[in-house]
Coordinates of N, CA and C in Angstrom, one line a residue:
M1 N -206.4 40.1 67.4 CA -207.9 40.1 66.8 C -208.1 39.9 68.2
K2 N -208.2 39.3 69.2 CA -208.7 39.4 70.6 C -208.7 40.7 71.9
F3 N -207.1 40.5 71.4 CA -207.4 42.6 71.1 C -208.3 43.5 71.6
S4 N -208.4 43.4 69.9 CA -209.0 45.2 70.1 C -210.4 44.3 70.1
T5 N -210.3 43.3 70.0 CA -212.2 41.9 70.0 C -212.9 43.0 72.0
A6 N -211.9 42.0 73.0 CA -212.0 43.0 74.0 C -212.3 44.2 74.1
L7 N -211.5 45.0 73.7 CA -211.7 46.5 73.5 C -212.9 47.0 73.3
S8 N -213.4 46.5 72.1 CA -214.5 46.7 71.6 C -215.7 46.2 72.2
V9 N -215.7 44.7 73.1 CA -216.9 44.7 74.0 C -216.6 45.7 74.9
S10 N -215.6 45.9 75.7 CA -215.4 47.1 77.1 C -216.3 48.1 76.7
A11 N -216.0 48.7 75.5 CA -216.5 49.8 75.4 C -218.2 50.0 75.6
T12 N -218.5 49.2 74.1 CA -219.7 49.0 74.0 C -220.8 48.2 75.7
A13 N -219.7 47.9 76.2 CA -220.4 47.3 78.4 C -220.2 48.6 79.0
L14 N -219.3 50.0 78.5 CA -219.8 51.5 79.7 C -220.3 51.6 79.0
A15 N -220.6 51.6 77.3 CA -221.7 52.7 77.1 C -222.9 52.9 76.5
T16 N -223.7 51.0 77.4 CA -224.3 50.7 77.4 C -224.9 51.5 79.4
V17 N -224.0 51.2 80.6 CA -224.2 51.4 81.6 C -224.7 53.2 81.5
A18 N -223.8 53.4 81.0 CA -223.7 55.1 81.3 C -225.1 55.5 80.6
I19 N -225.1 54.7 79.4 CA -226.6 54.7 79.1 C -228.2 54.6 79.9
G20 N -227.3 53.4 80.1 CA -229.4 53.2 81.3 C -229.1 53.9 82.6
Y21 N -227.7 53.7 83.7 CA -227.7 54.8 84.1 C -228.0 56.4 83.6
A22 N -228.2 56.7 82.5 CA -228.8 58.3 82.8 C -230.8 58.5 82.3
F23 N -230.7 56.9 81.8 CA -232.7 56.1 81.8 C -232.9 55.7 83.4
Y24 N -232.0 56.3 84.2 CA -232.8 55.7 85.7 C -232.6 57.0 86.0
F25 N -231.4 56.9 86.0 CA -232.1 59.2 86.8 C -232.8 60.0 86.7
D26 N -233.0 60.0 85.1 CA -234.1 60.7 84.5 C -235.7 60.6 85.5
Y27 N -235.6 58.9 85.0 CA -236.9 58.4 86.2 C -237.0 58.7 87.1
K28 N -236.0 58.3 88.3 CA -236.2 58.4 88.9 C -236.3 60.6 89.8
R29 N -235.9 60.3 88.9 CA -235.8 62.9 88.9 C -237.4 63.3 89.0
R30 N -238.1 62.1 88.2 CA -239.4 62.6 87.2 C -240.2 62.4 88.3
N31 N -240.3 61.0 88.8 CA -241.4 60.2 89.6 C -240.8 59.7 91.1
D32 N -239.3 60.0 91.5 CA -239.3 60.2 92.7 C -239.3 61.6 93.6
P33 N -240.4 62.2 94.2 CA -240.0 62.5 95.4 C -238.5 63.2 95.3
A34 N -238.2 62.0 96.7 CA -237.9 62.2 97.6 C -236.5 62.6 96.7
F35 N -235.8 61.9 96.5 CA -234.5 62.2 95.6 C -234.5 63.0 94.3
R36 N -236.0 64.1 94.1 CA -235.3 65.5 94.2 C -235.4 66.5 95.2
K37 N -235.6 65.7 96.0 CA -235.5 66.6 97.5 C -233.8 66.4 97.5
K38 N -233.9 65.7 97.7 CA -232.3 65.6 97.4 C -230.7 66.1 96.3
L39 N -231.0 65.7 95.3 CA -231.0 66.4 94.3 C -230.4 68.6 94.0
R40 N -232.3 68.5 95.0 CA -232.0 70.3 95.5 C -230.7 70.6 96.8
K41 N -230.9 69.4 97.3 CA -230.7 69.4 98.7 C -229.2 69.7 98.1
Q42 N -228.7 69.3 97.1 CA -227.3 68.6 96.8 C -226.3 69.9 96.2
S43 N -227.4 71.1 94.8 CA -227.5 71.4 94.6 C -227.6 72.9 95.8
K44 N -228.0 73.1 96.5 CA -228.1 74.4 97.3 C -226.9 74.1 98.1
Q45 N -225.8 73.1 98.3 CA -225.3 72.8 99.3 C -223.7 73.3 99.0
S46 N -224.0 72.6 97.1 CA -222.3 73.1 96.1 C -223.0 74.9 95.9
V47 N -223.9 75.0 96.3 CA -223.6 76.6 96.2 C -223.3 77.3 97.0
K48 N -223.7 76.6 98.1 CA -222.5 77.2 99.2 C -221.6 77.1 100.0
A49 N -221.5 76.3 99.4 CA -220.4 76.2 99.1 C -218.9 77.0 98.3
A50 N -219.7 77.0 97.0 CA -219.7 77.6 95.4 C -219.1 79.6 96.4
K51 N -220.3 80.1 97.5 CA -219.7 81.4 97.9 C -218.8 81.8 98.7
K52 N -219.2 80.4 100.1 CA -218.5 80.5 100.3 C -216.5 80.4 100.5
E53 N -216.4 80.1 99.2 CA -214.4 79.6 98.0 C -214.4 81.5 98.1
M54 N -215.6 81.6 97.0 CA -215.7 82.8 96.9 C -215.6 84.4 98.0
K55 N -215.8 84.2 99.4 CA -215.9 84.8 100.3 C -214.7 84.5 101.1
A56 N -214.1 83.6 100.8 CA -212.8 83.8 101.4 C -211.9 83.9 100.4
A57 N -211.6 83.5 99.3 CA -210.9 84.3 98.3 C -211.1 86.2 98.2
A58 N -211.9 86.0 98.7 CA -212.0 87.8 98.8 C -211.5 88.5 99.2
Q59 N -211.8 87.3 100.8 CA -210.5 87.7 101.8 C -209.0 87.8 101.3
Q60 N -208.9 87.5 101.5 CA -207.7 87.1 101.0 C -207.1 87.2 100.3
E61 N -207.7 88.1 99.3 CA -207.9 89.4 98.2 C -206.6 90.2 98.7
N62 N -208.7 90.9 99.8 CA -208.3 92.5 99.9 C -206.8 92.8 100.7
M63 N -206.9 91.0 101.7 CA -205.8 91.7 103.5 C -204.2 91.2 102.7
M64 N -203.7 90.5 101.0 CA -203.2 91.2 100.4 C -202.8 92.3 100.5
I65 N -204.3 92.9 99.0 CA -203.6 93.6 99.0 C -203.7 95.2 100.1
E66 N -204.3 95.3 101.7 CA -204.2 95.9 102.3 C -201.8 96.2 103.1
K67 N -201.8 94.5 102.9 CA -201.1 93.9 102.9 C -199.9 95.1 102.7
A68 N -199.8 94.4 100.7 CA -198.8 95.9 100.0 C -199.4 97.2 99.9
V69 N -200.6 97.9 100.0 CA -200.4 99.3 100.2 C -199.7 98.9 102.0
K70 N -199.7 99.2 101.8 CA -199.3 99.1 103.8 C -197.4 98.7 103.2
D71 N -196.5 97.8 103.0 CA -195.4 97.9 103.1 C -194.9 98.6 102.0
V72 N -195.1 98.9 101.3 CA -194.5 100.3 100.6 C -194.3 100.7 100.5
V73 N -195.0 101.9 101.4 CA -195.1 102.6 102.4 C -193.5 103.0 103.3
E74 N -193.1 101.7 103.7 CA -192.1 101.3 104.6 C -191.0 101.9 104.1
P75 N -190.4 102.0 104.9 CA -188.8 102.5 105.1 C -188.0 101.6 104.4
G76 N -187.2 101.0 102.9 CA -186.6 100.5 102.7 C -186.8 99.0 101.8
V77 N -187.8 99.8 101.7 CA -188.7 98.8 100.3 C -188.1 99.1 98.9
L78 N -188.6 101.0 99.2 CA -188.8 101.0 96.7 C -187.3 101.6 97.6
P79 N -186.9 102.1 96.3 CA -185.9 102.8 95.8 C -185.1 103.5 95.8
T80 N -184.4 105.0 95.9 CA -184.0 106.2 95.9 C -183.8 106.8 94.3
G81 N -182.2 105.9 94.3 CA -181.8 106.6 93.7 C -182.1 106.3 92.2
V82 N -182.5 106.2 91.2 CA -182.1 106.3 89.7 C -182.2 105.6 89.0
Q83 N -180.4 104.9 89.3 CA -180.9 102.8 88.8 C -180.9 102.3 89.6
E84 N -181.2 102.6 90.9 CA -181.9 101.7 91.0 C -183.3 101.3 91.2
K85 N -184.0 102.0 90.2 CA -185.5 102.6 91.0 C -185.8 102.2 88.8
E86 N -184.3 102.6 88.1 CA -184.2 101.4 87.4 C -184.7 100.0 87.6
A87 N -183.6 99.8 87.8 CA -183.5 97.9 87.9 C -184.7 96.8 88.7
F88 N -185.1 97.8 89.9 CA -186.6 98.1 90.6 C -187.5 97.6 89.3
F89 N -187.3 98.6 88.8 CA -188.5 99.0 87.3 C -188.8 97.5 87.0
M90 N -187.7 97.0 86.2 CA -187.7 96.2 85.2 C -187.7 94.4 85.6
E91 N -187.7 94.4 87.5 CA -187.4 93.3 88.1 C -188.9 92.8 88.1
Q92 N -190.1 94.3 88.5 CA -191.3 93.9 88.8 C -191.7 93.7 87.4
V93 N -191.1 94.0 86.7 CA -192.5 93.8 85.6 C -192.6 92.5 84.7
A94 N -190.6 92.2 85.2 CA -190.5 90.5 85.1 C -191.5 89.4 86.2
T95 N -191.7 89.7 86.4 CA -192.3 89.5 87.4 C -194.1 89.3 87.2
G96 N -194.5 89.7 87.5 CA -195.5 90.1 87.7 C -196.3 89.9 86.3
E97 N -195.4 89.7 84.5 CA -195.7 89.4 83.2 C -195.1 87.6 83.9
A98 N -194.1 87.9 84.6 CA -194.3 85.2 84.8 C -195.5 84.6 85.5
L99 N -194.9 85.8 87.0 CA -197.2 84.9 87.9 C -197.4 85.8 86.8
F100 N -198.6 86.0 85.7 CA -199.9 86.3 85.7 C -199.7 85.1 84.6
A101 N -198.8 84.5 84.2 CA -198.7 83.9 82.9 C -198.5 82.5 83.4
Q102 N -198.9 81.6 84.4 CA -199.2 80.5 85.5 C -200.7 81.0 85.8
G103 N -201.4 81.6 85.6 CA -202.2 81.4 85.9 C -203.5 81.9 86.0
P104 N -204.5 82.3 86.9 CA -205.2 83.1 87.3 C -205.4 83.0 89.2
S105 N -204.2 81.9 89.6 CA -204.4 82.0 91.1 C -203.9 82.8 91.3
Y106 N -202.9 83.3 90.9 CA -200.9 84.3 90.7 C -201.3 85.8 89.8
Y107 N -202.6 85.6 90.2 CA -203.2 86.9 89.8 C -202.5 88.4 90.8
V108 N -203.5 88.1 91.8 CA -202.9 89.4 92.8 C -200.9 89.1 93.2
P109 N -200.6 88.4 93.4 CA -199.5 89.2 92.8 C -198.8 89.2 91.9
A110 N -199.1 89.0 90.6 CA -198.3 89.6 89.6 C -199.0 91.0 89.3
A111 N -200.1 90.7 90.5 CA -200.7 92.4 90.2 C -200.2 94.1 91.3
I112 N -199.4 93.0 91.9 CA -198.9 93.5 93.1 C -197.1 94.5 93.2
A113 N -196.9 92.5 92.2 CA -195.5 93.3 91.7 C -195.5 94.3 90.4
F114 N -196.6 94.6 89.7 CA -197.4 96.0 88.4 C -197.3 96.9 89.2
F115 N -197.9 96.6 90.8 CA -197.8 98.7 92.0 C -197.2 98.9 91.9
K116 N -196.0 97.7 92.4 CA -194.6 98.1 92.8 C -193.1 98.5 92.0
A117 N -194.3 98.9 90.4 CA -193.5 98.9 89.5 C -193.9 100.1 88.9
L118 N -194.9 100.9 89.2 CA -195.7 102.1 89.0 C -195.3 103.2 90.2
K119 N -194.8 102.4 91.3 CA -194.9 103.2 91.9 C -193.0 104.2 91.9
V120 N -192.4 103.8 91.1 CA -190.4 103.2 90.5 C -190.9 104.6 89.8
Y121 N -191.7 104.9 88.5 CA -191.4 104.7 87.2 C -192.4 106.8 87.4
P122 N -191.1 107.0 86.4 CA -191.7 108.7 86.4 C -193.0 109.1 86.3
A123 N -193.4 109.1 85.0 CA -195.1 109.3 84.5 C -196.6 108.1 84.9
P124 N -196.5 107.1 85.8 CA -197.7 106.5 86.3 C -198.7 106.5 85.8
V125 N -199.5 107.6 84.7 CA -200.6 107.3 84.1 C -200.4 107.5 82.9
E126 N -199.8 107.0 82.1 CA -198.9 106.6 80.6 C -198.4 105.0 81.3
L127 N -198.0 104.4 82.4 CA -198.0 103.3 82.2 C -198.6 102.6 83.3
V128 N -199.9 102.8 83.4 CA -201.3 102.3 84.1 C -201.7 102.3 82.1
M129 N -201.5 103.3 81.0 CA -202.4 103.2 80.2 C -201.8 102.1 79.2
I130 N -200.5 101.7 79.4 CA -199.8 100.6 79.3 C -200.0 99.9 79.6
Y131 N -200.4 98.5 80.9 CA -200.9 98.5 81.6 C -202.2 97.7 80.6
Q132 N -202.8 98.8 80.5 CA -204.9 98.9 80.6 C -204.2 97.4 78.6
K133 N -203.0 97.8 78.3 CA -204.0 97.3 76.9 C -202.4 95.3 77.4
A134 N -202.0 95.7 78.0 CA -200.8 94.8 78.1 C -200.7 93.7 79.2
V135 N -201.4 93.1 80.3 CA -202.4 92.1 80.7 C -203.6 92.0 81.2
P136 N -204.2 91.4 81.4 CA -205.2 90.8 81.3 C -206.0 91.7 82.0
K137 N -207.0 91.3 81.9 CA -208.5 92.1 82.3 C -208.8 92.7 83.7
E138 N -208.6 90.5 84.4 CA -209.1 90.6 85.6 C -207.1 90.8 86.8
V139 N -206.2 91.4 85.9 CA -205.1 91.8 86.4 C -204.9 92.7 86.7
F140 N -205.1 93.9 85.8 CA -205.7 95.3 85.1 C -206.5 96.3 86.3
D141 N -207.7 94.9 86.7 CA -208.9 95.5 87.8 C -208.1 95.3 89.1
L142 N -207.2 94.5 89.3 CA -206.4 94.5 90.8 C -205.1 96.0 91.4
I143 N -205.1 95.8 89.5 CA -204.0 97.1 89.4 C -204.5 98.4 90.0
M144 N -206.2 98.1 89.5 CA -206.6 99.4 89.9 C -207.3 99.7 91.5
K145 N -207.7 97.9 91.8 CA -207.8 98.6 93.3 C -206.9 98.9 94.7
L146 N -205.6 98.7 94.0 CA -204.0 98.5 94.4 C -204.3 100.4 94.5
I147 N -204.5 100.3 93.1 CA -204.2 102.2 93.7 C -205.2 102.8 94.3
T148 N -206.5 102.5 94.3 CA -207.5 103.4 94.5 C -207.7 103.9 96.2
R149 N -206.0 101.8 96.4 CA -206.9 102.3 97.9 C -205.5 102.8 99.1
D150 N -204.4 102.4 98.3 CA -203.1 103.6 98.4 C -203.4 105.3 98.5
A151 N -204.2 105.8 96.8 CA -204.5 106.4 97.8 C -205.9 107.3 98.3
A152 N -206.8 106.2 98.6 CA -206.9 106.4 100.0 C -206.8 106.4 101.4
V153 N -205.8 105.3 101.2 CA -205.1 105.6 102.5 C -204.3 106.5 102.9
H154 N -203.2 106.3 101.4 CA -202.5 107.7 102.0 C -202.4 108.6 101.1
G155 N -203.8 108.8 100.7 CA -203.8 110.3 99.6 C -203.2 111.7 100.3
A156 N -204.4 111.3 102.0 CA -204.1 112.2 102.7 C -203.2 113.1 103.1
G157 N -202.1 112.9 102.8 CA -199.9 113.2 102.9 C -200.0 112.7 104.8
G158 N -200.8 111.2 104.7 CA -200.0 111.3 106.1 C -198.7 111.3 106.0
A159 N -197.6 110.7 104.7 CA -196.8 110.6 105.0 C -195.4 110.6 105.5
S160 N -194.2 110.2 105.3 CA -192.9 111.7 106.3 C -192.7 111.7 104.3
A161 N -191.2 112.2 104.7 CA -190.8 112.4 103.3 C -190.4 111.7 102.9
S162 N -189.7 110.8 103.2 CA -188.9 109.3 102.2 C -190.1 109.1 101.3
K163 N -191.9 108.9 101.8 CA -192.7 108.5 100.9 C -193.0 109.7 99.9
D164 N -193.3 110.8 100.7 CA -194.0 112.3 99.8 C -193.2 111.7 98.3
D165 N -192.1 111.7 98.1 CA -192.0 111.1 97.1 C -192.6 110.3 96.0
V166 N -192.2 109.3 97.3 CA -193.7 107.7 96.2 C -194.7 108.2 95.8
D167 N -195.6 109.1 96.6 CA -197.1 109.5 97.1 C -196.9 109.3 95.5
D168 N -196.3 111.1 95.6 CA -196.6 112.5 94.2 C -197.5 111.1 93.1
S169 N -196.2 110.3 91.8 CA -195.5 109.9 91.9 C -197.4 108.3 91.0
V170 N -198.7 108.1 92.4 CA -199.3 107.3 92.0 C -201.0 108.4 91.4
P171 N -201.2 108.0 90.5 CA -202.3 107.7 90.1 C -203.8 108.0 90.8
T172 N -204.6 109.6 91.4 CA -205.3 108.4 91.9 C -207.4 108.2 90.6
A173 N -207.9 108.5 91.8 CA -208.9 108.4 90.8 C -209.2 109.4 90.4
E174 N -209.4 110.0 91.7 CA -209.7 111.8 91.4 C -208.8 112.4 89.8
S175 N -207.8 112.0 90.0 CA -207.1 111.9 88.3 C -207.7 112.4 87.0
T176 N -207.5 110.8 87.0 CA -208.5 109.9 86.0 C -209.1 110.1 86.2
K177 N -210.7 110.5 86.4 CA -212.3 111.1 86.5 C -211.4 112.9 85.9
E178 N -211.1 114.3 86.5 CA -210.2 114.9 85.7 C -210.3 114.8 84.7
V179 N -209.5 113.6 83.9 CA -209.3 113.9 81.8 C -210.1 113.4 81.7
E180 N -210.9 112.4 82.1 CA -212.1 112.1 81.2 C -213.6 113.6 81.2
D181 N -213.2 114.0 82.6 CA -214.6 115.1 82.5 C -214.0 116.6 81.2
K182 N -212.0 116.5 81.3 CA -211.5 117.5 80.4 C -211.6 116.9 79.2
S183 N -211.6 116.2 78.4 CA -212.0 115.1 77.9 C -213.5 114.6 76.6
Q184 N -214.7 115.3 77.9 CA -216.2 115.3 77.6 C -216.3 117.1 77.3
K185 N -215.5 118.2 77.7 CA -216.4 119.2 78.0 C -216.7 119.6 76.5
P186 N -214.8 119.4 75.5 CA -215.1 119.5 74.2 C -215.8 119.3 73.9
K187 N -215.9 117.6 73.6 CA -217.0 117.5 73.0 C -218.8 118.2 73.0
E188 N -218.5 117.7 73.9 CA -219.9 118.2 74.2 C -220.7 120.0 74.2
A189 N -219.5 120.7 74.2 CA -219.2 122.9 73.7 C -219.8 121.9 72.1
V190 N -218.9 121.0 71.2 CA -218.9 120.7 70.3 C -220.6 120.7 69.5
K191 N -221.6 119.8 70.6 CA -222.6 119.1 70.5 C -223.8 120.4 70.5
E192 N -223.3 121.1 70.9 CA -224.0 122.6 72.0 C -223.8 123.6 70.8
E193 N -222.4 123.7 70.3 CA -222.7 124.2 69.1 C -224.1 124.0 68.1
S194 N -223.3 122.8 67.7 CA -224.0 123.0 65.8 C -225.0 122.6 65.9
K195 N -226.2 122.0 67.8 CA -227.6 122.9 67.9 C -228.7 124.1 67.4
E196 N -226.7 124.9 68.0 CA -227.6 125.9 68.4 C -227.8 126.5 66.8
E197 N -226.2 127.0 65.7 CA -225.5 127.5 64.5 C -226.9 126.8 63.4
P198 N -227.3 126.0 63.1 CA -228.8 126.1 62.8 C -229.8 126.7 62.7
K199 N -230.0 126.5 64.2 CA -231.5 128.3 64.3 C -231.2 129.3 63.8
E200 N -230.0 129.4 63.6 CA -229.4 131.1 63.5 C -229.5 131.0 62.8
E201 N -229.5 130.7 61.2 CA -229.2 130.8 59.7 C -230.5 130.3 59.6
P202 N -231.4 130.0 59.8 CA -232.8 131.0 59.2 C -233.7 131.3 59.5
K203 N -233.2 132.7 60.4 CA -233.6 133.8 60.6 C -232.5 135.0 60.4
E204 N -231.7 134.9 59.9 CA -231.0 136.5 59.5 C -231.2 136.5 57.9
E205 N -231.1 135.2 57.0 CA -231.8 135.3 55.7 C -231.9 136.5 54.9
P206 N -234.0 135.8 55.4 CA -235.1 137.0 54.7 C -235.7 137.6 55.5
K207 N -234.6 138.2 56.7 CA -234.4 139.3 57.2 C -233.3 141.0 55.7
E208 N -232.7 140.4 55.7 CA -231.4 141.1 55.3 C -232.2 141.0 54.0
E209 N -232.7 139.6 52.6 CA -232.5 140.3 51.4 C -233.5 141.0 51.1
P210 N -234.6 141.0 51.8 CA -235.6 142.4 51.8 C -235.2 143.9 52.1
K211 N -234.9 143.7 52.5 CA -233.8 145.4 53.1 C -232.7 146.3 51.3
E212 N -231.9 144.9 51.3 CA -230.6 145.2 50.5 C -231.8 145.6 49.3
E213 N -232.6 145.7 48.5 CA -233.6 145.5 47.4 C -234.7 147.2 47.7
P214 N -234.6 147.6 48.1 CA -235.3 148.6 47.6 C -234.5 150.2 48.6
K215 N -232.9 149.8 48.8 CA -232.0 150.3 49.5 C -231.6 151.1 47.4
E216 N -231.5 150.0 46.7 CA -230.1 150.9 46.3 C -231.5 151.3 44.6
E217 N -232.9 150.9 44.8 CA -232.8 151.9 43.4 C -233.0 152.3 43.8
P218 N -234.0 154.0 45.0 CA -233.8 154.7 44.3 C -232.4 155.9 45.0
K219 N -231.3 155.3 45.4 CA -230.4 155.7 45.0 C -229.8 156.1 43.5
E220 N -230.3 155.2 42.6 CA -229.5 155.7 41.6 C -229.8 156.6 40.9
E221 N -231.3 157.0 40.3 CA -232.2 157.4 39.9 C -232.3 159.6 40.2
P222 N -232.6 159.1 40.9 CA -231.8 161.0 42.0 C -230.5 161.1 41.2
K223 N -229.6 160.7 41.5 CA -228.1 161.0 41.2 C -228.8 161.5 39.5
E224 N -229.7 161.6 39.0 CA -229.6 160.9 36.9 C -230.3 163.3 37.0
E225 N -230.6 163.4 38.0 CA -231.6 164.3 37.1 C -231.0 165.9 38.0
P226 N -230.5 165.5 39.1 CA -229.1 166.8 39.2 C -228.2 168.0 38.7
K227 N -227.7 166.1 37.8 CA -225.7 166.6 37.8 C -226.1 167.8 35.5
E228 N -227.4 167.4 34.7 CA -228.1 168.4 33.8 C -228.2 169.9 34.1
E229 N -228.5 170.2 35.8 CA -229.2 172.2 36.0 C -227.5 172.8 35.3
P230 N -226.1 172.1 36.3 CA -224.7 172.9 35.9 C -224.6 173.5 34.8
K231 N -225.0 172.4 34.4 CA -224.1 172.3 32.2 C -225.2 173.4 31.5
E232 N -226.5 173.4 31.6 CA -227.4 174.6 31.4 C -226.6 176.4 32.2
E233 N -226.2 176.1 33.6 CA -225.6 177.5 33.9 C -224.5 178.3 33.3
L234 N -223.6 177.0 33.1 CA -222.0 176.8 32.2 C -222.8 178.0 30.8
K235 N -223.8 177.2 30.5 CA -223.8 177.6 29.0 C -224.0 179.0 28.9
E236 N -225.2 179.7 29.6 CA -225.4 181.3 29.8 C -224.4 182.0 30.5
E237 N -223.7 181.3 31.2 CA -222.7 181.9 31.6 C -221.3 182.5 30.2
L238 N -221.8 181.2 29.9 CA -220.5 181.4 28.0 C -221.4 182.6 27.3
K239 N -222.2 182.6 27.5 CA -223.3 183.8 26.5 C -223.3 185.2 26.9
E240 N -222.7 185.3 27.9 CA -223.1 186.4 28.7 C -221.8 187.1 28.2
E241 N -220.8 186.0 28.3 CA -219.4 186.8 28.4 C -219.0 187.3 27.5
L242 N -219.6 186.1 26.6 CA -219.2 186.8 25.2 C -219.7 188.4 24.1
K243 N -221.3 187.6 25.1 CA -221.5 189.7 24.3 C -221.3 190.5 25.4
E244 N -220.6 190.6 26.5 CA -219.5 191.2 27.3 C -218.7 191.8 27.0
E245 N -217.4 190.9 25.7 CA -216.9 190.9 24.6 C -216.7 191.5 23.2
L246 N -218.1 191.1 22.4 CA -218.5 191.1 21.9 C -218.5 192.9 21.8
K247 N -219.2 193.1 22.8 CA -219.4 194.6 23.1 C -218.3 195.8 23.1
E248 N -217.8 194.9 24.1 CA -216.1 195.9 24.7 C -215.2 196.1 23.1
E249 N -215.3 195.0 21.6 CA -214.6 195.4 20.6 C -214.7 196.0 19.8
L250 N -216.6 196.2 20.2 CA -216.5 196.9 18.9 C -217.2 198.6 19.4
K251 N -216.8 198.5 21.3 CA -216.8 200.2 21.6 C -215.6 200.2 21.0
E252 N -214.3 199.4 21.6 CA -212.0 200.4 20.8 C -212.8 200.9 19.3
P253 N -213.5 200.1 18.2 CA -213.2 201.3 17.2 C -213.6 201.7 16.5
K254 N -214.3 203.0 17.2 CA -215.2 203.8 17.7 C -214.2 205.0 18.2
E255 N -213.7 204.4 19.0 CA -212.6 205.7 19.9 C -211.6 205.4 19.4
E256 N -211.1 204.9 18.0 CA -210.0 205.1 17.1 C -209.7 205.6 16.3
P257 N -210.7 206.7 15.6 CA -210.7 207.7 15.4 C -211.3 209.5 15.3

């Protein structure tokens, strides 16, 4: 009981001290201009320190990226055989996964490991899509920085024969843009066709209907009238033939006696 009471007393004392300090701090902040200036200076100093840390981290990151891009094209860094490339790829991917799992401070080394694996992979564009789904966004952004920097430094074709084999498998930013443009072009064409089609339909329908109706009626009526005339001519011809036959028959018996 004595130990529990001592703990409760110490807890209440700490709570009262914290509450009292909070009230004192708020009072000084509102009523003491010198205290407010001191707080502003402290906040500015903390912001400056944070900016310096960010700049130092960015500089260190850029230095590591530059070093990785230069080291990759050095002879002997990347393997040349098929089996050696497969083993190197698996090793670098496992290293990258282990590094980014340790926290944000290991994101740059993890991205460098994934970049090295990308350099020996036969289908780099497909591997980039896999990276986008499998690794954190921060690591993927670093991988893309490495790819774009490598394309800017060595994409002009200033490498030796052994380096050309490596550079052929690197996806550049231009190739990714071309793929996006090609995927967007058919969508735009479909949109333009869908916009043009409804404009043509209402114009064609009213023009076709009035043209067809008057053409059908006059064609049927005059066809029936001329069909009766040849029948009468045939009748007259038959009558004349019958008359001639009768005349000949009548003439024949007169000649016999």
